[in-house]
mmCIF file of C-alpha atoms and ligand atoms in Angstrom:
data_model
loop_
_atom_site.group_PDB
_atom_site.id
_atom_site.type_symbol
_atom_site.label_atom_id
_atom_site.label_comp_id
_atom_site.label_asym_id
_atom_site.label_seq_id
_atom_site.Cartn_x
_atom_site.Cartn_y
_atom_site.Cartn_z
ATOM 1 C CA UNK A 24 58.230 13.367 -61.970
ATOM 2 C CA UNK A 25 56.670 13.212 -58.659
ATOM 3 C CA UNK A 26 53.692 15.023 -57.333
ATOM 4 C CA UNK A 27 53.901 18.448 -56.331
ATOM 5 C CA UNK A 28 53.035 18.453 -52.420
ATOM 6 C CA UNK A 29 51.420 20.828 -49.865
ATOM 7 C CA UNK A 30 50.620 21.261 -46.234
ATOM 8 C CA UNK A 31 47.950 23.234 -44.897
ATOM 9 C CA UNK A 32 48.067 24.873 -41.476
ATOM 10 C CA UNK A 33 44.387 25.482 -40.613
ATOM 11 C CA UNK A 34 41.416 24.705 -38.570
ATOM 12 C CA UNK A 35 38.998 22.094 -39.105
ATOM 13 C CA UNK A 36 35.600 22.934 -40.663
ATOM 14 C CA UNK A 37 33.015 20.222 -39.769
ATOM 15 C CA UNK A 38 30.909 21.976 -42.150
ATOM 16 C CA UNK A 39 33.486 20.985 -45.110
ATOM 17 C CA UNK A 40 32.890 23.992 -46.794
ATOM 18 C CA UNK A 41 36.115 26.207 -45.559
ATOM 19 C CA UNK A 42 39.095 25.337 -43.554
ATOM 20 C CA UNK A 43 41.154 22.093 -43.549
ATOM 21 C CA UNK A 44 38.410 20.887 -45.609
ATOM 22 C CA UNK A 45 38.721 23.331 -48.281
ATOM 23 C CA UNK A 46 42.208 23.321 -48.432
ATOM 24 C CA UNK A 47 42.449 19.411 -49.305
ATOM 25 C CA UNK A 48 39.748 19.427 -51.515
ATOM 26 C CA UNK A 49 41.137 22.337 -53.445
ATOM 27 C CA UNK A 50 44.596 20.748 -53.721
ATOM 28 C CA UNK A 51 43.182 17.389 -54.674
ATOM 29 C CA UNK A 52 40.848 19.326 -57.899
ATOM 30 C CA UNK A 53 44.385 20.886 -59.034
ATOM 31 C CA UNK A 54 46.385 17.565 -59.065
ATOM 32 C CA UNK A 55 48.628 17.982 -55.788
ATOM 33 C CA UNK A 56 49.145 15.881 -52.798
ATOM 34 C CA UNK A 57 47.528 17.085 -49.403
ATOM 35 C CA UNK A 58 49.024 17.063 -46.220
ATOM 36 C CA UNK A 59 47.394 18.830 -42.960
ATOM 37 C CA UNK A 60 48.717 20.525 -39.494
ATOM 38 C CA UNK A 61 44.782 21.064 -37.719
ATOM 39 C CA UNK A 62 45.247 24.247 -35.168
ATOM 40 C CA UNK A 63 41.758 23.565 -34.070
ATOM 41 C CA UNK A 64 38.574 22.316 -34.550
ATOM 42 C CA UNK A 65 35.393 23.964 -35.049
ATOM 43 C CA UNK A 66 31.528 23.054 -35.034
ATOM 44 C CA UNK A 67 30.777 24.703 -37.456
ATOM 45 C CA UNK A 68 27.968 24.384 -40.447
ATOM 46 C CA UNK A 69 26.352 26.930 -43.424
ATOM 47 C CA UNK A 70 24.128 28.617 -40.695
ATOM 48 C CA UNK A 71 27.224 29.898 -38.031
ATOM 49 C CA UNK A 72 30.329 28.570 -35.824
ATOM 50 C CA UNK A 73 28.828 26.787 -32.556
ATOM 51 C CA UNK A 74 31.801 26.116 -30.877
ATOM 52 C CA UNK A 75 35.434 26.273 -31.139
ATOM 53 C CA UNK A 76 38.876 24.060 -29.526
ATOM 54 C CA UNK A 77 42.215 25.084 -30.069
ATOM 55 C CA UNK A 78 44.593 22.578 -29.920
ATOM 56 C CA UNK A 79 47.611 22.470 -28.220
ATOM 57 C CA UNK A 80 50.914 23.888 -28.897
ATOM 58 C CA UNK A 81 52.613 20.438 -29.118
ATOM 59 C CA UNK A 82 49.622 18.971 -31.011
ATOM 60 C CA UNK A 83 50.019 21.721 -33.989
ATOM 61 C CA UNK A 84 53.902 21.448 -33.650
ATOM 62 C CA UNK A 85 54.469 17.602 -33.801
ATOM 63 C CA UNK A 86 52.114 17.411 -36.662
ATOM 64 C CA UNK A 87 54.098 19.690 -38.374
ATOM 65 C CA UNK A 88 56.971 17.475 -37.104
ATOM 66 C CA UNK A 89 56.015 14.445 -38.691
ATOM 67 C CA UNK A 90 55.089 16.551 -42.012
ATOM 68 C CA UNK A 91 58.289 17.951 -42.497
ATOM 69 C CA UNK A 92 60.895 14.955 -41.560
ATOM 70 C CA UNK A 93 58.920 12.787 -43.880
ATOM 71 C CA UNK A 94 56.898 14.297 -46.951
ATOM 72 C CA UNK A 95 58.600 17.541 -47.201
ATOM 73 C CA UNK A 96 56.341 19.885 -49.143
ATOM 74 C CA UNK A 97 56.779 21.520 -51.975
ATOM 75 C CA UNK A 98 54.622 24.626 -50.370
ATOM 76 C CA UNK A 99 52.680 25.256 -47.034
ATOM 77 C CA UNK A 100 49.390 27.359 -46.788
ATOM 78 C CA UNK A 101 47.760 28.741 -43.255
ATOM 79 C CA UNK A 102 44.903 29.360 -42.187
ATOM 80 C CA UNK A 103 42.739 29.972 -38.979
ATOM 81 C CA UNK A 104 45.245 30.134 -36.286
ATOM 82 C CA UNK A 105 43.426 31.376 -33.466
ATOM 83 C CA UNK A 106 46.153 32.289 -30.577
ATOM 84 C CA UNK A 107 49.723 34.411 -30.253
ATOM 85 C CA UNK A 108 51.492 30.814 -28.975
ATOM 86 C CA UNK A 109 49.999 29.122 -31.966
ATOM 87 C CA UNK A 110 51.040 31.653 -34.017
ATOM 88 C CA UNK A 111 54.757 31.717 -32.906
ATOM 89 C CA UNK A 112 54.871 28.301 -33.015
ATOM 90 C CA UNK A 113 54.170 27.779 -36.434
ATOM 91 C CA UNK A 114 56.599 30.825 -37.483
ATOM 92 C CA UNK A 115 59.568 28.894 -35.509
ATOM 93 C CA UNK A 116 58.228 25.720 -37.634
ATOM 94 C CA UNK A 117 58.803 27.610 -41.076
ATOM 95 C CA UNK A 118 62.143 28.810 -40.300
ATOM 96 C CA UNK A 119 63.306 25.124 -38.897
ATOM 97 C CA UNK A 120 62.637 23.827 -42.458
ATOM 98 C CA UNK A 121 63.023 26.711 -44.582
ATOM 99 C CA UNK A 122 60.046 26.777 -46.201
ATOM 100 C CA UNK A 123 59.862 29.668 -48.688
ATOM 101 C CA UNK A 124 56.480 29.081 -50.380
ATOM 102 C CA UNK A 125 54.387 29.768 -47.712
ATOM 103 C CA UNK A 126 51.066 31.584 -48.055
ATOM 104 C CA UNK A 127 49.676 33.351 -45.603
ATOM 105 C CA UNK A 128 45.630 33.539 -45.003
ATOM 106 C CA UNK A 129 45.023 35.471 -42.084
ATOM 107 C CA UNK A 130 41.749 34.608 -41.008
ATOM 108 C CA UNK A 131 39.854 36.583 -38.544
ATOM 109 C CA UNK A 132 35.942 36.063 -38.405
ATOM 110 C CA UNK A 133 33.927 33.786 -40.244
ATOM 111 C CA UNK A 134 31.565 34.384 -42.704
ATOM 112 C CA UNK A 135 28.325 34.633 -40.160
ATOM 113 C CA UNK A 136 30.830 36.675 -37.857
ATOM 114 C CA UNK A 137 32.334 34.259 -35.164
ATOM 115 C CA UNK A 138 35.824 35.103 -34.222
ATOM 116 C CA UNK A 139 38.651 32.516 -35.970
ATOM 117 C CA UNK A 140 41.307 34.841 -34.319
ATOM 118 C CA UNK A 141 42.036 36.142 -31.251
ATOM 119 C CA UNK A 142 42.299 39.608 -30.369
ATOM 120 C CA UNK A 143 45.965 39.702 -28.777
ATOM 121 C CA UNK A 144 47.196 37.165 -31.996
ATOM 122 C CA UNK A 145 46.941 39.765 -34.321
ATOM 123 C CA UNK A 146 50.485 41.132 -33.749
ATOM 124 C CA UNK A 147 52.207 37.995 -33.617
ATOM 125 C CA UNK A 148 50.577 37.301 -37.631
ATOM 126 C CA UNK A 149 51.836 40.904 -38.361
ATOM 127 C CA UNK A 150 55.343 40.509 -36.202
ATOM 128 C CA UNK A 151 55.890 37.158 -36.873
ATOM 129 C CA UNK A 152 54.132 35.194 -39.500
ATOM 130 C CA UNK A 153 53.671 37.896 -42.423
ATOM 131 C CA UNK A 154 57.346 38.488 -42.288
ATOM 132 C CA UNK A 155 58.096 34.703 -43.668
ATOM 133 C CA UNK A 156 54.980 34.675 -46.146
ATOM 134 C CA UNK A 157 55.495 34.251 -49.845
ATOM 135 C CA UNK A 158 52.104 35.551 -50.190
ATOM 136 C CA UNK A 159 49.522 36.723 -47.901
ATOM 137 C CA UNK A 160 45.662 37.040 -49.127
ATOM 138 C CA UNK A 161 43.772 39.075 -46.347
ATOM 139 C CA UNK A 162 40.176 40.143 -47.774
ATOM 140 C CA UNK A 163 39.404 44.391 -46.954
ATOM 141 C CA UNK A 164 38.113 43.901 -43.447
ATOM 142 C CA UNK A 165 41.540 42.090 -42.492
ATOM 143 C CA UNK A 166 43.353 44.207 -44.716
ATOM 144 C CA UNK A 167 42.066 47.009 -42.871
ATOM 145 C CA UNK A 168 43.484 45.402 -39.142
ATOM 146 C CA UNK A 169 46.502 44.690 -40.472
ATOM 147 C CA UNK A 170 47.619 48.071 -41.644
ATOM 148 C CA UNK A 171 45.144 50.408 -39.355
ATOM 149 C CA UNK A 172 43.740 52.188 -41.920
ATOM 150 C CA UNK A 173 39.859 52.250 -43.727
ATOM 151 C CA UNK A 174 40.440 50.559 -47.085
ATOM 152 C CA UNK A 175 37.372 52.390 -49.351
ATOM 153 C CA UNK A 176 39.233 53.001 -52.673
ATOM 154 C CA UNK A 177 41.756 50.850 -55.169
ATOM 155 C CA UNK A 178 44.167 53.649 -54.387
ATOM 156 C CA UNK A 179 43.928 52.745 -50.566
ATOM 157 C CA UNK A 180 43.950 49.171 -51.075
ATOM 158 C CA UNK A 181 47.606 49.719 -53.328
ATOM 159 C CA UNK A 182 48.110 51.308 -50.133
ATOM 160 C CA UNK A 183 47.507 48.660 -47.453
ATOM 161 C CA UNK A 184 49.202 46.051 -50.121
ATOM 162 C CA UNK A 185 53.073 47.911 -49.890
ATOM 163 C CA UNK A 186 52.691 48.413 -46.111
ATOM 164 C CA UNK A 187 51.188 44.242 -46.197
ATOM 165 C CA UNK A 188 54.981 44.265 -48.030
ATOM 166 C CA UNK A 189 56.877 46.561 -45.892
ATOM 167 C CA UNK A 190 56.049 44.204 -43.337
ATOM 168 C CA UNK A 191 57.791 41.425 -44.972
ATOM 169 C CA UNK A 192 55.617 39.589 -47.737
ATOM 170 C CA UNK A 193 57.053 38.731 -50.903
ATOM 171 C CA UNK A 194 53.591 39.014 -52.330
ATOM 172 C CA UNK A 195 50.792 40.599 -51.124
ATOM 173 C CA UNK A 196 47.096 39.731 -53.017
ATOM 174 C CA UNK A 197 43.897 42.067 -51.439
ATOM 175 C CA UNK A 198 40.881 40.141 -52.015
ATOM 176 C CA UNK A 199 37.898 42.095 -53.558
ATOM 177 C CA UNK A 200 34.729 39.924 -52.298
ATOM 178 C CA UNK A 201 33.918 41.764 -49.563
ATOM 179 C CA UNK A 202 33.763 45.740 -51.525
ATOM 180 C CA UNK A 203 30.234 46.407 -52.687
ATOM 181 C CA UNK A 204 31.233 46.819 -55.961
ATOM 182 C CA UNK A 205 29.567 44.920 -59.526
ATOM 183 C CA UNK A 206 33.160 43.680 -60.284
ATOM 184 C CA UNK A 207 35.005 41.379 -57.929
ATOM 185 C CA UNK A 208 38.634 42.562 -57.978
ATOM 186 C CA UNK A 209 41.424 40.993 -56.399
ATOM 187 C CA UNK A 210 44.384 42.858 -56.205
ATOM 188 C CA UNK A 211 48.197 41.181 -56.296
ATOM 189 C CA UNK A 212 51.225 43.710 -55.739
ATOM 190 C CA UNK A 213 54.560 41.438 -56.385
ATOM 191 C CA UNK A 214 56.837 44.642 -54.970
ATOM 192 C CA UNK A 215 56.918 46.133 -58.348
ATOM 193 C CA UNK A 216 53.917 45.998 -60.243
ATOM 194 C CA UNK A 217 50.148 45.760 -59.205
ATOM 195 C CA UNK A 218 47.637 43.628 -61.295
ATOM 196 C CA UNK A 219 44.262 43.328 -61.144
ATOM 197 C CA UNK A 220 42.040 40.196 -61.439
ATOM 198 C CA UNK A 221 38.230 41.031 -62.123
ATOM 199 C CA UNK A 222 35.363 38.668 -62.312
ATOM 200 C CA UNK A 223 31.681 39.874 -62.839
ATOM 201 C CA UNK A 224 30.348 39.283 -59.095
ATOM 202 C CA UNK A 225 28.095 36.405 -58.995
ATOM 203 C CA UNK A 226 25.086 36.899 -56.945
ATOM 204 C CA UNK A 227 24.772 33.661 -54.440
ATOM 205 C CA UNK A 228 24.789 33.691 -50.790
ATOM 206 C CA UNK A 229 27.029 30.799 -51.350
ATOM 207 C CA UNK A 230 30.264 31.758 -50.557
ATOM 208 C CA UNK A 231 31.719 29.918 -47.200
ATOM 209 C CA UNK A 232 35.188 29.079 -47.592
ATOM 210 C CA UNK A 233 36.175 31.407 -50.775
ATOM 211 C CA UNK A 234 39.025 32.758 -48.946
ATOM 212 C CA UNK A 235 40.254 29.589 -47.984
ATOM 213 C CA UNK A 236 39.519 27.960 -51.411
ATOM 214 C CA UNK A 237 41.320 30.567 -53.210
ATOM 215 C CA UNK A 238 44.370 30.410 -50.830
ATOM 216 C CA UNK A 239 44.633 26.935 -51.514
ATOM 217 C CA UNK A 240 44.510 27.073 -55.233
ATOM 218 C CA UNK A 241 47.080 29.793 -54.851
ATOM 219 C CA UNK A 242 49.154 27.433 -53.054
ATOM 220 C CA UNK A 243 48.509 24.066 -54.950
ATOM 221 C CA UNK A 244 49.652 26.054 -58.047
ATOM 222 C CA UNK A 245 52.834 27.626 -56.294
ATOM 223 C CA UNK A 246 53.584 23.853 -54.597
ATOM 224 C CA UNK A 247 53.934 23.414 -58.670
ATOM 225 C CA UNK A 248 56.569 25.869 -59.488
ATOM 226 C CA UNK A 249 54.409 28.064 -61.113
ATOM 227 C CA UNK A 250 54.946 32.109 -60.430
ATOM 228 C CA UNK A 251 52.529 34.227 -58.336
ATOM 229 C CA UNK A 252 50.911 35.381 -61.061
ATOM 230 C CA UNK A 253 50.043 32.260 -62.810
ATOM 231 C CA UNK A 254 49.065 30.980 -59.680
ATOM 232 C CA UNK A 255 46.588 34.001 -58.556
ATOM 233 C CA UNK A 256 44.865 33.615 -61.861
ATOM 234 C CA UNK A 257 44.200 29.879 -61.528
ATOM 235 C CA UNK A 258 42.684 30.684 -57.955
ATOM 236 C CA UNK A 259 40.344 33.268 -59.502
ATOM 237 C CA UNK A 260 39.265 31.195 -62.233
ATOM 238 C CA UNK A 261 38.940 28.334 -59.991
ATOM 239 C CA UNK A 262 36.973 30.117 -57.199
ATOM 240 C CA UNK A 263 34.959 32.364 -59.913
ATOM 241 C CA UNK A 264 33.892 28.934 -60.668
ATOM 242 C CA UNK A 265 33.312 26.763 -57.621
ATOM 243 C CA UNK A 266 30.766 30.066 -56.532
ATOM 244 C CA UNK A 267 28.834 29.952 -60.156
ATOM 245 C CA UNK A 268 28.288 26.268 -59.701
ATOM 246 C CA UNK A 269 26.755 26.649 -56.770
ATOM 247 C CA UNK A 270 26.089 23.039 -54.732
ATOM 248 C CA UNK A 271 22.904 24.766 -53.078
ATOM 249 C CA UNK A 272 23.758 22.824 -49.419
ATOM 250 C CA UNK A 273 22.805 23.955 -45.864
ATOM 251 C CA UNK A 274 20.506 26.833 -44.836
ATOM 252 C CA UNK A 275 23.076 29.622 -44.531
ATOM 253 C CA UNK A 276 26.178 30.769 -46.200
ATOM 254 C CA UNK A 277 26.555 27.515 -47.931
ATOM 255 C CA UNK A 278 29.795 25.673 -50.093
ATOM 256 C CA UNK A 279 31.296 26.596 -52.728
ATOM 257 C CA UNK A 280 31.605 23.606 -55.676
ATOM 258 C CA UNK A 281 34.963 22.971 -55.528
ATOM 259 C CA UNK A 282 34.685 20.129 -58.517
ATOM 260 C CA UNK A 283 33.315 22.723 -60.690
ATOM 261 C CA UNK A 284 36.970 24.079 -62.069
ATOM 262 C CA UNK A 285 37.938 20.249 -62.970
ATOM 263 C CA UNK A 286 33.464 19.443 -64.535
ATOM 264 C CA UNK A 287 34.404 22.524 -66.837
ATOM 265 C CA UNK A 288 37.701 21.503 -67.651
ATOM 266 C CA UNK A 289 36.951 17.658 -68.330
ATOM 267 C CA UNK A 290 33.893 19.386 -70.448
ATOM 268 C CA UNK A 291 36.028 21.538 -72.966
ATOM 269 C CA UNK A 292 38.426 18.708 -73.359
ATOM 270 C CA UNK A 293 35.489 16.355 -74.916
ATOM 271 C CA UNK A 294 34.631 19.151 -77.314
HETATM 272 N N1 ATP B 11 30.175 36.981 -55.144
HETATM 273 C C1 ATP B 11 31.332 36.654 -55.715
HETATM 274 N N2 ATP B 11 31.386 36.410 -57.064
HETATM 275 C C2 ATP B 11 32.576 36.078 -57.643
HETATM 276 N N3 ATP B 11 33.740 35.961 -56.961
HETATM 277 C C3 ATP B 11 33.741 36.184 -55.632
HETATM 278 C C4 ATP B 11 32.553 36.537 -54.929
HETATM 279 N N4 ATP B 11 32.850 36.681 -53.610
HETATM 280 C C5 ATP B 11 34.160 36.417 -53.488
HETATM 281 N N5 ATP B 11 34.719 36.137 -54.701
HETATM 282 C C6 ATP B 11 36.119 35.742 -54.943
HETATM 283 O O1 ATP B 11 36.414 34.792 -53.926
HETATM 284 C C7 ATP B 11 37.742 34.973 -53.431
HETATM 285 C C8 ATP B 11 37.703 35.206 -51.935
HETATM 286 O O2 ATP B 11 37.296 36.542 -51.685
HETATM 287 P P1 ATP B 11 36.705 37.073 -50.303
HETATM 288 O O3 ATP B 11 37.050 38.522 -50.230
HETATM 289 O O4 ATP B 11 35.257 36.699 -50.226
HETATM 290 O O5 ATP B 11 37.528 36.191 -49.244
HETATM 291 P P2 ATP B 11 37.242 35.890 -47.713
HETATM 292 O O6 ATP B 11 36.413 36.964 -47.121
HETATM 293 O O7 ATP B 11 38.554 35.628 -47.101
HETATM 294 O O8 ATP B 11 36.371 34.548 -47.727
HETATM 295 P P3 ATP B 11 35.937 33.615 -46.452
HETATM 296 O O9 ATP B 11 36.127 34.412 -45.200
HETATM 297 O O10 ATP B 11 34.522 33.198 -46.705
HETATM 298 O O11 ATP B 11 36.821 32.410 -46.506
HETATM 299 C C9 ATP B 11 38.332 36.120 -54.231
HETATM 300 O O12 ATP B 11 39.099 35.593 -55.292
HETATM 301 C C10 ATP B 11 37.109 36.870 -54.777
HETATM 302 O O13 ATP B 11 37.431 37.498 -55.984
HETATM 303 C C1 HMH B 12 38.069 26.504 -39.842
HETATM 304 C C2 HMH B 12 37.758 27.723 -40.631
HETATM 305 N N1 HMH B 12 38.766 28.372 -41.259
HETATM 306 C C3 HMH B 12 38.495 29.488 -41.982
HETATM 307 C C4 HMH B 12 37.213 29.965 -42.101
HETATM 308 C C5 HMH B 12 36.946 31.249 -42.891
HETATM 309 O O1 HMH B 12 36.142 31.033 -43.948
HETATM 310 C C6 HMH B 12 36.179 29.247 -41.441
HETATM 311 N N2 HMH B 12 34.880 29.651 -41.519
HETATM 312 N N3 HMH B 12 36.471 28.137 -40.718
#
């Protein structure tokens, strides 16, 4: 059988702990083939973002382009976006091929609190993008711009998640690392039913990237044919471990360990 494939749609994180970087890494750990669209690059590293280029239109597009006509994937993940035309773009893109497993990161501000998004994009992800996603995985503070509403209690986050699917997502999965809570609980409503993924919250100020690693686990596992909630509990398990096993790097928010899932696996096999 050949390889299950995916694409991700994202900007480029010198730093290799989050964007494009992530993504790859992530699908290479869960046994799928990596393709990438860059949107733009950053300078970026554990301590903060120093600088920031969006690509063009055309640059984002053709990549796409050569993607599609070629290697086809079996499911397409984005990530930092930046701007309304790159936005639209990549929402014409997804309905030229049809891609149906698409899952949708929306990433607004990075971890030290530099701005991945702009401002005046925010409607095209809600108008535009979110309507074609399979999934999307915003954590509370983007939750909280999507739907316009303060996001304090699980009965406000079930909330923001059917107005996330009134907009259009199949799927819609609130991530839980940014509540204060001891638990880390990420939150999946599929339309019908909610479920809940907890994790005790590991205490580490290493945690660039998580969002991005556990988007891309999502999608590896959906680029597989497996269902959104086989494929939500992989991405917790793998990111609950890729933050435990800390790699210690950088001075700041550092990497998460994105060999860790596979080192535990290979290690209960020998037993
Ligand atoms: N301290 C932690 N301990 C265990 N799991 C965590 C912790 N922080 C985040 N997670 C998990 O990591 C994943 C990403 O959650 P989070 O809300 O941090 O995303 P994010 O803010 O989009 O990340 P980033 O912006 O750094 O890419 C979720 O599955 C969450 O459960
Ligand atoms: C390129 C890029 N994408 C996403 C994030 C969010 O973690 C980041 N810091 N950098």
């Amino acid at each position: 059988m050949e390889i299950a494939k995916a694409l991700t749609i994202a900007g480029s994180d010198s730093g290799g702990g989050a964007g494009i970087q992530a993504d790859l890494k992530t699908f290479q750990e869960l046994d799928v083939f990596g393709m990438s669209a860059i949107t733009a690059i950053t300078a970026q590293n554990t301590v903060g973002v120093q600088a920031v280029y969006p690509l063009t239109v055309n640059a984002v597009t053709e990549q796409i382009k050569s993607v599609a006509e070629d290697l086809n994937p079996n499911a397409v993940k984005t990530g930092m976006l930046f701007s309304s035309e790159i936005i639209d773009a990549i929402a014409n893109e997804i309905k030229r091929y049809r891609w149906s497993r698409v899952v949708v990161d929306p990433v607004m501000i990075a971890k030290g609190g530099s701005s991945l998004l702009l401002e005046e994009a925010v409607a095209s992800l809600k108008d535009e993008l979110i309507p074609l996603a399979f999934c999307v995985t915003p954590n509370i503070p983007e939750a909280e711009k999507l739907v316009g509403f303060t996001i304090s209690t699980l009965e406000e986050r079930k909330q923001a998640c059917e107005a996330l699917y009134q907009l259009g997502a199949k799927n819609v999965v609130i991530k839980g690392g940014h509540s204060n809570e001891k638990e880390v609980t990420d939150l999946l409503f599929d339309g019908e039913t909610f479920h809940l993924f907890s994790s005790p919250r590991t205490n580490t100020n290493h945690t660039h990237g998580t969002g991005c690693t556990f988007g891309a686990a999502i999608t590896a596992e959906l680029a597989k044919g497996k269902s959104i909630y086989e494929a939500v509990k992989k991405a917790k398990d793998f990111i609950g471990a890729a933050i435990e096993d800390s790699l210690g790097l950088g001075a700041g928010h550092g990497p998460t360990n994105h060999m860790a899932y596979r080192k535990r696996k290979v290690q209960v096999n020998d037993y």
